[in-house]
Amino acid sequence: MCDCLKERPKREHSQDCIHAKIAKFRKKIKYIKIIATTNIKYISRISSFKGFYIQSHIYAPI
C-alpha cells in the first residue's frame, strides 16, 4: 500500500503517487526481461536481495 494513502483519504489519492506506481511497474517489466536472458545463478542471487538489488543493479553487466 502507498504511503500517501495513510496520510489522506483514498479519493484524494495524489496523481504523483499513481505515476510513481506506474514507473515502479515498468521497472519490474524490465527486470523480468533481464532475468529471461540470464542464468539461474544470477536469478537466485537477485531474489535473495529482494527489491534493493534489482533497483541498484538493474543495468549491471552479468
Backbone as ProteinMPNN parsed JSONL, in Angstrom:
{"seq_chain_A": "MCDCLKERPKREHSQDCIHAKIAKFRKKIKYIKIIATTNIKYISRISSFKGFYIQSHIYAPI", "coords_chain_A": {"N_chain_A": [[0.84, -1.213, 0.0], [0.357, 2.27, -0.64], [2.281, 5.025, 0.678], [1.131, 7.583, 0.81], [-1.556, 7.101, 1.072], [-2.016, 6.613, 3.707], [-1.844, 9.081, 4.836], [-3.806, 10.737, 3.674], [-7.335, 10.648, 2.612], [-8.678, 8.045, 0.401], [-9.988, 9.034, -1.953], [-8.668, 11.365, -2.428], [-6.276, 10.656, -3.407], [-3.072, 11.194, -4.577], [-2.011, 12.284, -7.85], [0.662, 12.149, -8.519], [1.555, 10.03, -6.988], [0.272, 7.863, -8.2], [1.531, 7.918, -10.693], [4.116, 7.281, -9.868], [3.732, 4.652, -9.063], [3.15, 3.447, -11.53], [5.604, 3.81, -12.83], [7.197, 2.208, -11.207], [6.106, -0.287, -11.777], [6.803, -0.524, -14.473], [9.564, -0.746, -14.217], [9.721, -3.262, -13.05], [8.922, -4.87, -15.196], [11.091, -4.526, -16.951], [13.026, -5.755, -15.397], [12.135, -8.395, -15.347], [12.465, -9.06, -18.049], [15.258, -8.924, -18.264], [16.015, -10.998, -16.536], [15.04, -13.201, -17.972], [16.955, -13.596, -19.908], [19.247, -14.26, -18.578], [21.42, -16.36, -16.522], [20.564, -19.077, -14.207], [21.88, -18.905, -11.749], [22.319, -16.151, -11.398], [19.697, -15.236, -11.246], [18.779, -16.415, -8.829], [20.428, -15.103, -7.086], [19.575, -12.457, -7.302], [16.911, -12.67, -6.316], [17.358, -13.19, -3.634], [18.133, -10.776, -2.648], [15.905, -9.217, -2.776], [13.899, -6.287, -3.51], [15.85, -4.248, -3.404], [18.353, -5.023, -4.56], [17.604, -5.382, -7.213], [16.853, -2.776, -8.035], [19.266, -1.314, -7.668], [21.101, -2.638, -9.261], [20.104, -3.076, -11.802], [20.931, -2.47, -14.413], [23.417, -3.522, -14.465], [26.224, -5.289, -15.806], [26.381, -8.828, -16.411]], "CA_chain_A": [[0.0, 0.0, 0.0], [1.093, 3.521, -0.805], [2.458, 5.839, 1.885], [0.237, 8.743, 0.834], [-2.904, 6.663, 1.464], [-2.109, 6.69, 5.168], [-1.933, 10.492, 5.213], [-5.055, 11.344, 3.184], [-8.33, 9.668, 2.167], [-8.464, 7.428, -0.913], [-10.465, 9.852, -3.071], [-7.697, 12.44, -2.647], [-5.017, 9.998, -3.761], [-2.37, 12.114, -5.478], [-1.662, 11.841, -9.199], [2.095, 11.835, -8.479], [1.67, 8.709, -6.405], [-0.155, 6.918, -9.236], [2.619, 7.892, -11.674], [5.222, 6.557, -9.238], [3.365, 3.234, -9.112], [3.297, 3.02, -12.931], [7.046, 3.751, -13.06], [7.674, 1.033, -10.484], [5.648, -1.453, -12.529], [7.631, -0.584, -15.685], [10.869, -1.265, -13.78], [9.551, -4.7, -12.843], [8.88, -5.492, -16.52], [12.486, -4.54, -17.397], [13.706, -6.725, -14.548], [11.716, -9.715, -15.82], [13.108, -9.261, -19.353], [16.675, -9.191, -17.996], [16.072, -12.348, -15.953], [14.767, -14.193, -19.008], [18.14, -13.82, -20.721], [20.402, -14.548, -17.729], [21.458, -17.726, -15.993], [19.832, -19.376, -12.969], [22.68, -18.437, -10.614], [22.066, -14.716, -11.282], [18.307, -15.085, -10.816], [18.67, -16.749, -7.411], [21.147, -14.062, -6.371], [18.668, -11.308, -7.285], [15.754, -12.917, -5.453], [17.75, -13.138, -2.227], [18.287, -9.371, -2.271], [14.59, -8.582, -2.919], [13.814, -5.113, -4.379], [17.039, -3.385, -3.363], [19.353, -5.471, -5.541], [17.038, -5.153, -8.54], [16.92, -1.353, -8.362], [20.612, -0.78, -7.724], [21.942, -3.346, -10.22], [19.278, -3.494, -12.936], [21.65, -2.34, -15.679], [24.78, -4.036, -14.287], [26.547, -6.434, -16.666], [26.451, -10.094, -15.689]], "C_chain_A": [[0.87, 1.257, 0.0], [1.186, 4.314, 0.499], [1.458, 6.991, 1.961], [-1.203, 8.369, 1.185], [-3.107, 6.75, 2.971], [-2.339, 8.13, 5.626], [-3.246, 11.146, 4.799], [-6.04, 10.284, 2.697], [-8.103, 9.196, 0.726], [-8.867, 8.313, -2.087], [-9.523, 11.011, -3.387], [-6.312, 11.9, -2.976], [-4.298, 10.807, -4.839], [-2.002, 11.476, -6.814], [-0.187, 11.44, -9.257], [2.316, 10.406, -7.994], [1.323, 7.635, -7.428], [0.934, 6.79, -10.305], [3.827, 7.125, -11.143], [4.97, 5.047, -9.285], [3.552, 2.669, -10.517], [4.783, 2.858, -13.267], [7.656, 2.516, -12.406], [7.327, -0.243, -11.245], [6.478, -1.629, -13.8], [9.026, -1.121, -15.372], [10.81, -2.773, -13.609], [9.561, -5.44, -14.173], [10.308, -5.603, -17.083], [13.26, -5.639, -16.689], [13.386, -8.158, -14.999], [12.387, -10.043, -17.156], [14.589, -9.602, -19.186], [16.852, -10.619, -17.476], [15.913, -13.424, -17.027], [16.016, -14.522, -19.833], [19.382, -14.165, -19.899], [20.352, -15.967, -17.175], [20.786, -17.856, -14.624], [20.562, -18.854, -11.734], [22.398, -16.95, -10.337], [20.65, -14.461, -10.765], [18.174, -15.345, -9.307], [19.367, -15.688, -6.551], [20.273, -12.812, -6.244], [17.549, -11.522, -6.269], [16.111, -12.854, -3.966], [17.896, -11.703, -1.733], [16.97, -8.603, -2.283], [14.675, -7.329, -3.789], [15.081, -4.29, -4.479], [18.051, -3.742, -4.437], [18.891, -5.184, -6.964], [17.217, -3.689, -8.941], [18.346, -0.86, -8.539], [21.484, -1.437, -8.788], [21.206, -3.74, -11.498], [20.025, -3.425, -14.276], [23.077, -2.893, -15.598], [25.037, -5.209, -15.226], [26.72, -7.705, -15.84], [27.847, -10.696, -15.862]], "O_chain_A": [[1.963, 1.285, 0.566], [0.272, 4.274, 1.323], [0.99, 7.339, 3.045], [-1.99, 9.24, 1.557], [-4.226, 6.937, 3.449], [-2.95, 8.371, 6.667], [-3.747, 12.022, 5.505], [-5.645, 9.156, 2.401], [-7.428, 9.86, -0.06], [-8.175, 8.346, -3.105], [-9.57, 11.574, -4.481], [-5.308, 12.599, -2.841], [-4.865, 11.07, -5.899], [-1.719, 10.281, -6.889], [0.173, 10.498, -9.963], [3.154, 9.674, -8.523], [2.002, 6.611, -7.512], [1.227, 5.687, -10.768], [4.484, 6.402, -11.891], [5.891, 4.265, -9.52], [4.05, 1.556, -10.685], [5.174, 1.885, -13.911], [8.523, 1.86, -12.983], [8.141, -1.16, -11.347], [6.82, -2.754, -14.166], [9.602, -1.863, -16.168], [11.746, -3.481, -13.982], [10.142, -6.52, -14.275], [10.687, -6.642, -17.623], [14.047, -6.359, -17.303], [14.264, -9.02, -15.026], [12.827, -11.172, -17.371], [15.112, -10.468, -19.886], [17.734, -11.35, -17.928], [16.592, -14.45, -16.981], [16.116, -15.613, -20.395], [20.461, -14.345, -20.464], [19.362, -16.68, -17.343], [20.481, -16.857, -13.973], [19.926, -18.41, -10.779], [22.255, -16.545, -9.184], [20.436, -13.571, -9.942], [17.527, -14.574, -8.598], [18.945, -15.413, -5.428], [20.243, -12.182, -5.186], [17.274, -10.643, -5.453], [15.27, -12.507, -3.136], [17.792, -11.443, -0.534], [16.923, -7.454, -1.843], [15.462, -7.311, -4.735], [15.36, -3.699, -5.522], [18.549, -2.865, -5.143], [19.687, -4.791, -7.817], [17.675, -3.393, -10.045], [18.623, -0.079, -9.449], [22.501, -0.868, -9.185], [21.644, -4.647, -12.205], [19.773, -4.235, -15.169], [23.854, -2.754, -16.542], [24.152, -6.042, -15.423], [27.159, -7.648, -14.691], [28.125, -11.771, -15.332]]}, "name": "protein", "num_of_chains": 1, "seq": "MCDCLKERPKREHSQDCIHAKIAKFRKKIKYIKIIATTNIKYISRISSFKGFYIQSHIYAPI"}
